[in-house]
Structures are given as C-alpha cells and as structure tokens.
Coordinates of C-alpha atoms and ligand atoms in Angstrom, one line a residue:
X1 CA 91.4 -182.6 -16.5
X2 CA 90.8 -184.7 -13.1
X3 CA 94.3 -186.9 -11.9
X4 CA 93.2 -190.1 -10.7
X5 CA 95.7 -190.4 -8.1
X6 CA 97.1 -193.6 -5.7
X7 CA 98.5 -193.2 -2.7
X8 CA 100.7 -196.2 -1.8
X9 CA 100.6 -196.4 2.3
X10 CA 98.1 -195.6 4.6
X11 CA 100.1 -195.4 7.7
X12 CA 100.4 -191.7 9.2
X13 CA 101.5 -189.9 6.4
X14 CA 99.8 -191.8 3.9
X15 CA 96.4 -191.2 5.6
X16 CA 97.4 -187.4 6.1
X17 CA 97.8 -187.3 2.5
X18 CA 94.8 -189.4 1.2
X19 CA 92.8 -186.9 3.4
X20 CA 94.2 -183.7 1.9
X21 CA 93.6 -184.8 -1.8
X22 CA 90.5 -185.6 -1.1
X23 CA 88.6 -183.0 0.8
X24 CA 91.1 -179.8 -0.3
X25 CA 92.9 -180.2 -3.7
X26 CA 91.1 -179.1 -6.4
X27 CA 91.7 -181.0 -9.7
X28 CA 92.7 -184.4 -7.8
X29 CA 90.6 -187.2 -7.1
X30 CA 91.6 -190.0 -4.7
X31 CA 91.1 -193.2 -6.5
X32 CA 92.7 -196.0 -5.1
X33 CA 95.0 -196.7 -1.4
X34 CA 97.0 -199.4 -1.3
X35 CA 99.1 -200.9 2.3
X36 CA 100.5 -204.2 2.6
X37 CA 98.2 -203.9 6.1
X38 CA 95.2 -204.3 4.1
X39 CA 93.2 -203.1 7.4
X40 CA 94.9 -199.9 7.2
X41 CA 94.2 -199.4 3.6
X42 CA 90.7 -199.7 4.3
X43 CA 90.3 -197.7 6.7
X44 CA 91.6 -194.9 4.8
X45 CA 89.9 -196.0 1.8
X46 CA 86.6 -195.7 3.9
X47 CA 87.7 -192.8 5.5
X48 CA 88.0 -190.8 2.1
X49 CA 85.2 -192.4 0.1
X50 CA 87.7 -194.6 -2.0
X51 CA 86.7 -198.1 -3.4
X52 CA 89.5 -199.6 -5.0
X53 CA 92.0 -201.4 -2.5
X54 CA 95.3 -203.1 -3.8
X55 CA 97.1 -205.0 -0.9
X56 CA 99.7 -204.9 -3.5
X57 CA 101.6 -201.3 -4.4
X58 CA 102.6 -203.1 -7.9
X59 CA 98.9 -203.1 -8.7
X60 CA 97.8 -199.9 -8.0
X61 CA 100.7 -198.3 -10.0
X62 CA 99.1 -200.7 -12.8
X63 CA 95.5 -199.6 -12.0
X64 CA 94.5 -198.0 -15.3
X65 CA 92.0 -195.6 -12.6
X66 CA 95.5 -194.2 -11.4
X67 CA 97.2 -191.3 -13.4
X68 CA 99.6 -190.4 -10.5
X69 CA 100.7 -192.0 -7.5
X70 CA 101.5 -190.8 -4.0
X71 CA 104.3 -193.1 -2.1
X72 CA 104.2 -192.6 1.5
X73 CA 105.3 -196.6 2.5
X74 CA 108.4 -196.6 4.6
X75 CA 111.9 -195.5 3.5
X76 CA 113.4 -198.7 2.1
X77 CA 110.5 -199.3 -0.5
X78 CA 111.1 -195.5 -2.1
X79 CA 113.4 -196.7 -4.9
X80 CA 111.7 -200.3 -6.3
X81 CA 108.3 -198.2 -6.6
X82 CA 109.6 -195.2 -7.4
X83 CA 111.3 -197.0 -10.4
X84 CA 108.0 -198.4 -10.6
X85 CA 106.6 -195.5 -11.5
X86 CA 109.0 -194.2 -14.1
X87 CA 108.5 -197.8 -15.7
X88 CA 104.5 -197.4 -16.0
X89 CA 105.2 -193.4 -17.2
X90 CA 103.3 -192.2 -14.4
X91 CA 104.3 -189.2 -12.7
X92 CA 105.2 -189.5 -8.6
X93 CA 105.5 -187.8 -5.6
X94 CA 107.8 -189.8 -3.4
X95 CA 108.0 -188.9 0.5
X96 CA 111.5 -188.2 1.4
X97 CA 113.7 -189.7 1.5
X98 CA 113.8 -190.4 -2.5
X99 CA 116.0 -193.4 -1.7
X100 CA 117.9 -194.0 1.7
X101 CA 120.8 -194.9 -0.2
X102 CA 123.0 -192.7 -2.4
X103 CA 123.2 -195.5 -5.2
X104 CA 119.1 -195.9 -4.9
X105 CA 119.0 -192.4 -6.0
X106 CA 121.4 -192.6 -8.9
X107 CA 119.2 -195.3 -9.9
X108 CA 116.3 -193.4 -9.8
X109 CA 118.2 -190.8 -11.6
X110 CA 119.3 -192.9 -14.4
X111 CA 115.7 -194.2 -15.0
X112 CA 114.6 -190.8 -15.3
X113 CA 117.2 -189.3 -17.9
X114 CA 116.4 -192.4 -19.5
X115 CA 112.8 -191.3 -20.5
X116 CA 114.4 -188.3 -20.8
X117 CA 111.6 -186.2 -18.7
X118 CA 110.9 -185.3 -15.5
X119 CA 108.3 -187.4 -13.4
X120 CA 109.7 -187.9 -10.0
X121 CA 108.6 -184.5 -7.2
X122 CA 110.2 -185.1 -3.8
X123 CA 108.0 -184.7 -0.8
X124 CA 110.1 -181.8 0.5
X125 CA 106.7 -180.1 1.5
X126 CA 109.1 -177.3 3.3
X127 CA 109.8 -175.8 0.0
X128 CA 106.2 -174.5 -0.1
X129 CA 105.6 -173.9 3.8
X130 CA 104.6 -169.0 4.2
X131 CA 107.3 -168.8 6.2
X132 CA 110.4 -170.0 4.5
X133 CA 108.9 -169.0 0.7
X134 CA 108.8 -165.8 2.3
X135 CA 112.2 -166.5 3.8
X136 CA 113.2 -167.0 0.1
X137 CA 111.9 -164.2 -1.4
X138 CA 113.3 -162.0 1.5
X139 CA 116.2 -163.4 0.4
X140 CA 116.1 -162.9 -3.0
X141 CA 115.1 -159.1 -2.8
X142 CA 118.5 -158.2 -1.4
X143 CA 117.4 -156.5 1.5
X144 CA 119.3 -157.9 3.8
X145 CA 122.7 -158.7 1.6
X146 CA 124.4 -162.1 0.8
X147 CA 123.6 -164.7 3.9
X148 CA 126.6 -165.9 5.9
X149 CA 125.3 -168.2 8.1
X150 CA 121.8 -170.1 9.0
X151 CA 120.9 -171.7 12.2
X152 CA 118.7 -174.4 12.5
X153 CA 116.8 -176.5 15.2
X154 CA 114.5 -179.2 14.3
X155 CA 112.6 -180.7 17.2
X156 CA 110.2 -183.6 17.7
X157 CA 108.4 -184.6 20.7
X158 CA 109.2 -188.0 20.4
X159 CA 110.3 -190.1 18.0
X160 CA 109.1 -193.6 17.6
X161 CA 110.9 -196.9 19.5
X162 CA 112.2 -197.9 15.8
X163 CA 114.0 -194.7 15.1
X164 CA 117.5 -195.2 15.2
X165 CA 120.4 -193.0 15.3
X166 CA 121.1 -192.5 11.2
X167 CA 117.7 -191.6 11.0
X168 CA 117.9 -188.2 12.9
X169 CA 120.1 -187.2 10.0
X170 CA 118.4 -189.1 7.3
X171 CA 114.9 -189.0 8.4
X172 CA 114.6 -185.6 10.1
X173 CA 118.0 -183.2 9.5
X174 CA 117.2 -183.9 5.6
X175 CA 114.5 -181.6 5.4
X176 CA 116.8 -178.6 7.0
X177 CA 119.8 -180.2 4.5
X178 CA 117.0 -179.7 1.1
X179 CA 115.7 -176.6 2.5
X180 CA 119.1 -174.7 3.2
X181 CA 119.8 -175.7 -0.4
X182 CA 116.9 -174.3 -1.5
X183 CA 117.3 -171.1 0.5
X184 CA 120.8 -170.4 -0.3
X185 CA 121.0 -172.1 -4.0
X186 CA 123.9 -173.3 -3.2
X187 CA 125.5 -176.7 -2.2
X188 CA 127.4 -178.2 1.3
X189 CA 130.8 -179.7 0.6
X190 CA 132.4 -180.5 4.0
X191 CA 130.0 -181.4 7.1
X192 CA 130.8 -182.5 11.1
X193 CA 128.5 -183.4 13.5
X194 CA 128.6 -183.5 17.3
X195 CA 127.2 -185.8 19.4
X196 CA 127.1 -184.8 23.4
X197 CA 129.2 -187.2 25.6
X198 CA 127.1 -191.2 24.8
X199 CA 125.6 -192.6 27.9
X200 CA 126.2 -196.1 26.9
X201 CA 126.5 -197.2 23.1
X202 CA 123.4 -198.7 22.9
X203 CA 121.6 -195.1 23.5
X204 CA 120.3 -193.5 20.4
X205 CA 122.2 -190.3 20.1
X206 CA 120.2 -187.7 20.5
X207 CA 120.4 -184.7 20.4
X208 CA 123.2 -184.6 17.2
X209 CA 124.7 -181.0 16.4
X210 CA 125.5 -180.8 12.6
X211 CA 127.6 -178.1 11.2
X212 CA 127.9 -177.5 6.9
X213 CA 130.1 -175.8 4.9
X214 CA 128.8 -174.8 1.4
X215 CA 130.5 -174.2 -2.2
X216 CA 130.0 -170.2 -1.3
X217 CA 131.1 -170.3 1.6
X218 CA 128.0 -170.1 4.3
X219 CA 128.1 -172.0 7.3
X220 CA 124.9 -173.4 8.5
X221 CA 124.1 -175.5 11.8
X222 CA 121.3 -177.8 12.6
X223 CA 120.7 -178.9 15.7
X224 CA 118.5 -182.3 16.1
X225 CA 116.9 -183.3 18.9
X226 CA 113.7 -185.8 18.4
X227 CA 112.9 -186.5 22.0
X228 CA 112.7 -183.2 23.0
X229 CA 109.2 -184.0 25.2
X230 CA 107.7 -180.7 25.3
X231 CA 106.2 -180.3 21.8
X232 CA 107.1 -180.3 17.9
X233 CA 109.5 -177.2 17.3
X234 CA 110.8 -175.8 14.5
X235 CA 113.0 -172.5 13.7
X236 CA 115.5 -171.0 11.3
X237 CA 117.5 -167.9 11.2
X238 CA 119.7 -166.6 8.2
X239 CA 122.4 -164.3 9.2
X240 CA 123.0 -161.7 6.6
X241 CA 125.7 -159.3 5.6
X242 CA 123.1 -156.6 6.5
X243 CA 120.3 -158.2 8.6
X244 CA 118.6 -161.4 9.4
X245 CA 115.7 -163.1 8.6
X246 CA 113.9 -165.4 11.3
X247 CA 110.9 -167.6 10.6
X248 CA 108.1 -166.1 12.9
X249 CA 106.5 -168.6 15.7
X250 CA 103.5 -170.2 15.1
X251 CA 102.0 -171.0 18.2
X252 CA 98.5 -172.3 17.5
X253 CA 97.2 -170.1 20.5
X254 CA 98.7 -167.3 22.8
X255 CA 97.6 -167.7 26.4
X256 CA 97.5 -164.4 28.3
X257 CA 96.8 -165.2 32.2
X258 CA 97.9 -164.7 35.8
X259 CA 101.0 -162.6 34.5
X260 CA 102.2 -165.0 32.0
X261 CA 101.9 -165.1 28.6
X262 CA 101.8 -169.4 27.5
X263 CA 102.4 -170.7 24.0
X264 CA 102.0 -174.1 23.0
X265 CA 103.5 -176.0 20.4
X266 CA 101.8 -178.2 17.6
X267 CA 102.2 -182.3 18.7
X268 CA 103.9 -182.9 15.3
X269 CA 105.2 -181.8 11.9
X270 CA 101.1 -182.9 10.2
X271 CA 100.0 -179.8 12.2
X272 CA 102.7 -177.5 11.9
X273 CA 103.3 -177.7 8.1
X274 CA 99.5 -178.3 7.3
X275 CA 99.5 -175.2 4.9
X276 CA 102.7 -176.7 3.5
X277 CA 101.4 -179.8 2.8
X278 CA 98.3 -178.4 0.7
X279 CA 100.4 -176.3 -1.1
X280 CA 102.4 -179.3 -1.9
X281 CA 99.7 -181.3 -3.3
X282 CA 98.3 -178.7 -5.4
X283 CA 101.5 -177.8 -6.6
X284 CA 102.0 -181.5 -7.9
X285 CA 98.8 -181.8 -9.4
X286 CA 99.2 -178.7 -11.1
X287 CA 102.4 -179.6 -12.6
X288 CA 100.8 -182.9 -14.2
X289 CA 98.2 -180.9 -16.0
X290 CA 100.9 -178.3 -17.2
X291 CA 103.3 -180.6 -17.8
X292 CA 106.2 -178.4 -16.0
X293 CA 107.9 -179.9 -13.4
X294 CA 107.6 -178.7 -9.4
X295 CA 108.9 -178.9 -6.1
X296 CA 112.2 -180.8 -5.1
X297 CA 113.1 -182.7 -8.3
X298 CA 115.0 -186.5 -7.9
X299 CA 118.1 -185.0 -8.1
X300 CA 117.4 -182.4 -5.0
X301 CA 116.7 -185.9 -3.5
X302 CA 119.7 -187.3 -4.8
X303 CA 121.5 -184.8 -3.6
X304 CA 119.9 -184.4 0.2
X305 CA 120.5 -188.4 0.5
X306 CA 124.3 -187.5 -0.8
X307 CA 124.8 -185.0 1.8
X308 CA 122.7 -187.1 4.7
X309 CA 125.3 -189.8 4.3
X310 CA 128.3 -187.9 4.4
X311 CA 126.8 -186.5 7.6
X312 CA 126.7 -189.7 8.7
X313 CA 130.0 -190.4 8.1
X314 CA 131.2 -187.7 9.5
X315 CA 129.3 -188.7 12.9
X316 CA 130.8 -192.2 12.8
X317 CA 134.2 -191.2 12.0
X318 CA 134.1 -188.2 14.7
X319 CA 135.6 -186.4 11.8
X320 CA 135.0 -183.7 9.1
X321 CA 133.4 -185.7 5.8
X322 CA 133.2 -184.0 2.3
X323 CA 130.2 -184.3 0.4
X324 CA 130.7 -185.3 -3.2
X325 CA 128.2 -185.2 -6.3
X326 CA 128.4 -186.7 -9.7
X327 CA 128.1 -184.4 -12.6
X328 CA 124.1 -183.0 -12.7
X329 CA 122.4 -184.6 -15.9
X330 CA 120.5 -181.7 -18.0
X331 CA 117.4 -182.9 -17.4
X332 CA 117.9 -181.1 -14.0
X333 CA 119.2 -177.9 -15.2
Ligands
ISE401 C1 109.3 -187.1 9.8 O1 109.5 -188.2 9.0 C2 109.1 -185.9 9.0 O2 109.2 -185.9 7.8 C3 108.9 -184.6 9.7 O3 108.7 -183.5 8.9 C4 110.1 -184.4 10.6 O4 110.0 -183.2 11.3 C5 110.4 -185.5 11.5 O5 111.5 -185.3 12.2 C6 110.5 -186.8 10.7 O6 110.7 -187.9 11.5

C-alpha cells in the first residue's frame, strides 16, 4: 500500500524532507506541500513533481490525496496542527519540538489517549542516525558495563539572526536531552546550566554548558555552542563502568598534504544526519503500513519539552531546577 503523504512547510527542512520522500523512500509518495509562502510551496512542489498546493496547512490535512502528513512549519504551529492531525485520524510526523510548551504537549497527549492509539512520531531523526544505534546496541550488549556519565557537544556554524537564547536549549540541546534518554532508558531529574560571564544582556548566550542528573544516577553534560564558525560538529562519549563508547568522526573527506592531515566538517545537521533522516522516513512509513508505532513517540516529546524548560529555568534562576513529569498514560508503555 502507497501513503499519500503532505508535508506542511517548505522552508529548509520541509524541502529537505519533501526531497527525501520523494526520490528515496520506498512505499511513500509526495502528494501535496503546503507553506503559508505559497512561492515556497511551489517551488518545492515543482521541485519534487508535486501538483497539489494548499497555502493553507488546514487543507492539506483535509486533502483526501493525504494519508499522512509531515509538519516541518516553525515551532509555535507544532501543537494546533498536530491536534490537527489526531482530529482528521491521520498519522504524523511532527519536527521537534512536539510543542514548545510543556502544556502544548500534554495537550497533544490528551488528544491522543483520547483516540486511544498512537499517531503522533517525533522528528527525533537521531534515534535512527549508525552511529548512536550502534552506540545503543554497544550499550545494550554489556560490554562495557552500566554507563556513568555521557558527554556531549552540539555545535552549529551559525545560527540564524532570530535564534534566541531559550532556543539553544529548546531548539538544539533537545535533540542531546531525547537522545541521552534513549541511550540510557532512563530519565533527568535535576539539571544546571552555565552560561560564561554575559557581555552585555542583550547578547544571546552562547555557548550554554548544561549538566543532568538522571533517576539512575548518570550525569551527562552538553555543551551548546551554535556560533561556533568553523563548521557543524557533533560528538558524544559514554563513560562506562568498564569502557567507553565514542561516536566515530565523520569527516566527509580526509585531506593528506604537506605534512598535515585536514578534515572538514559538514555545513549543517541536513548533511551530517542524511542517513538519519532516510532511516527516519522509512521508518515512519513503515510503521503506517504495520500499524506499530516508531521512533520518538508524543510522550518522548512531552517529555524532552518537560526537561528543555526546566533547563531553562534553571539558566534563568542561575540555579539547579528539577524536572518533573506527570504520571505516563499506557498508551506509552
Ligand atoms: C536545528 O533545528 C536542528 O534540528 C538540528 O538538528 C540542530 O543541530 C540545530 O542545532 C537546530 O537548530
């Protein structure tokens, strides 16, 4: 069976998806784009052979062409078409965040116990990236004993002019915060962050230095930095009881030359996570002709927002913030 899917943005990630599902997932078929920029939609549209255009997201998720829909319009829309979504019983994969707001994920989550099954995946493409399923697995063999600590950097080459300072936690650190999670299947209950001495309050503050505490015990850092200049960087180490485990670099080519040996970095996270990204999708579409659920579900995004925001707190307050969760419904189980 073929998913009509929607995709619902065609700014960079929307077109970045639209692309994907329509030259390399099997199964899928790109049906419909929709931006409120209705020049953007149709170049994307054009760009991937697609000839129905809604200027309107509410349409598209109405279009009876669209068995699916992709959202990838910016953060504060999530929720109101993500409800959207459940309303019309079609199955979604939201970009993260699921919600910015702790309450506009409950929401979601209520909506979806409601119906009583799950339809929301999270577009925490990490969770399918080689290097930290391998990580996982790793992990899981035993190997290297119970983890104690994980250290994380997560750096951009630049962020753009409307990024503000919440956003390095909400927007970027919350793919370390869902994929420490994952990793560790376990969950943070006290976090601080640091911020290096402000230049003047109006500076966004960057880099931040996050530190979390989990239920088990394991301690795991993230530094953020999203104007970092030199290239799109991303690493992770688990320290074990008996060993560690370190994503591998992936340098898209190894210069050899005048007795140096030169690495460069991928511009941004499209190139470095490409694989991730196609495993995503496939996974997705696979799960809506199986009928069982993948990926990060709404309540992983419930609980990355949760967690996000008591970062945040904690920054503002200059103080340790505990994370707390309401009980997990058994749809999520
Ligand atoms: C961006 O929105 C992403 O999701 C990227 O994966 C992340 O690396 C970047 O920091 C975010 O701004």
């Amino acid at each position: 069976m073929v998913i009509g899917i929607g995709v619902i943005g065609a700014g960079v990630m929307g077109r970045d998806h639209a692309l994907t599902l329509a030259d390399f997932i099997q199964g899928a078929a790109l049906v419909a784009v929709s931006d409120v920029d209705v020049n953007r939609a149709e170049a994307v549209a054009s760009a991937t052979r697609v000839e129905r255009i809604h200027a309107d997201a509410r349409t598209l998720i109405e279009d009876s062409a669209v068995d699916a829909v992709l959202i990838a319009s910016p953060d504060a829309t999530h929720e109101e078409l993500v409800l959207a979504c459940l309303a019309a019983g079609k199955p979604v994969l939201c970009e993260k965040p699921l919600a910015p707001t702790v309450e506009g994920c409950l929401r979601i989550i209520e909506a979806e116990t409601a119906l009583g099954k799950r339809l929301v995946q999270v577009g925490f493409m990490r969770r399918f990236d080689p290097g930290y399923v391998t990580m996982q697995s790793a992990l899981k063999s035993g190997q290297v004993g119970a983890p104690l600590l994980m250290h994380c950097i997560h750096r951009n080459a630049s962020a753009p002019p409307w990024f503000n300072s919440g956003m390095l936690i909400s927007n970027s650190a919350v793919h370390e915060i869902d994929i420490a999670r994952w990793l560790l299947d376990d969950e943070f209950t006290s976090v601080t962050v640091f911020k290096r001495r402000p230049l003047d309050s109006a500076a966004l503050i960057d880099p931040q230095f996050i530190v979390m505490e989990s239920r088990q015990g394991t301690l795991v850092d993230i530094e953020v930095f999203v104007n970092a200049r030199y290239g799109y960087d991303v690493r992770a180490e688990l320290v074990c009881e008996n060993g560690t485990l370190t994503l591998a670099p992936r340098p898209p080519l190894l210069i050899r030359s005048s007795g140096q040996e030169i690495s460069s970095f991928a511009d941004d996270w499209r190139a470095h996570f490409s694989v991730a990204y196609r495993n995503q999708l496939r996974a997705w579409v696979g799960s809506i002709q199986t009928g069982i659920p993948a990926g990060a579900s709404a309540w992983d995004g419930y609980a990355a927002t949760t967690t996000a925001a008591a970062c945040w707190e904690a920054l503002q307050l200059g103080q340790t913030a505990s994370v707390k969760f309401q009980d997990r419904p058994k749809l999520y189980n």
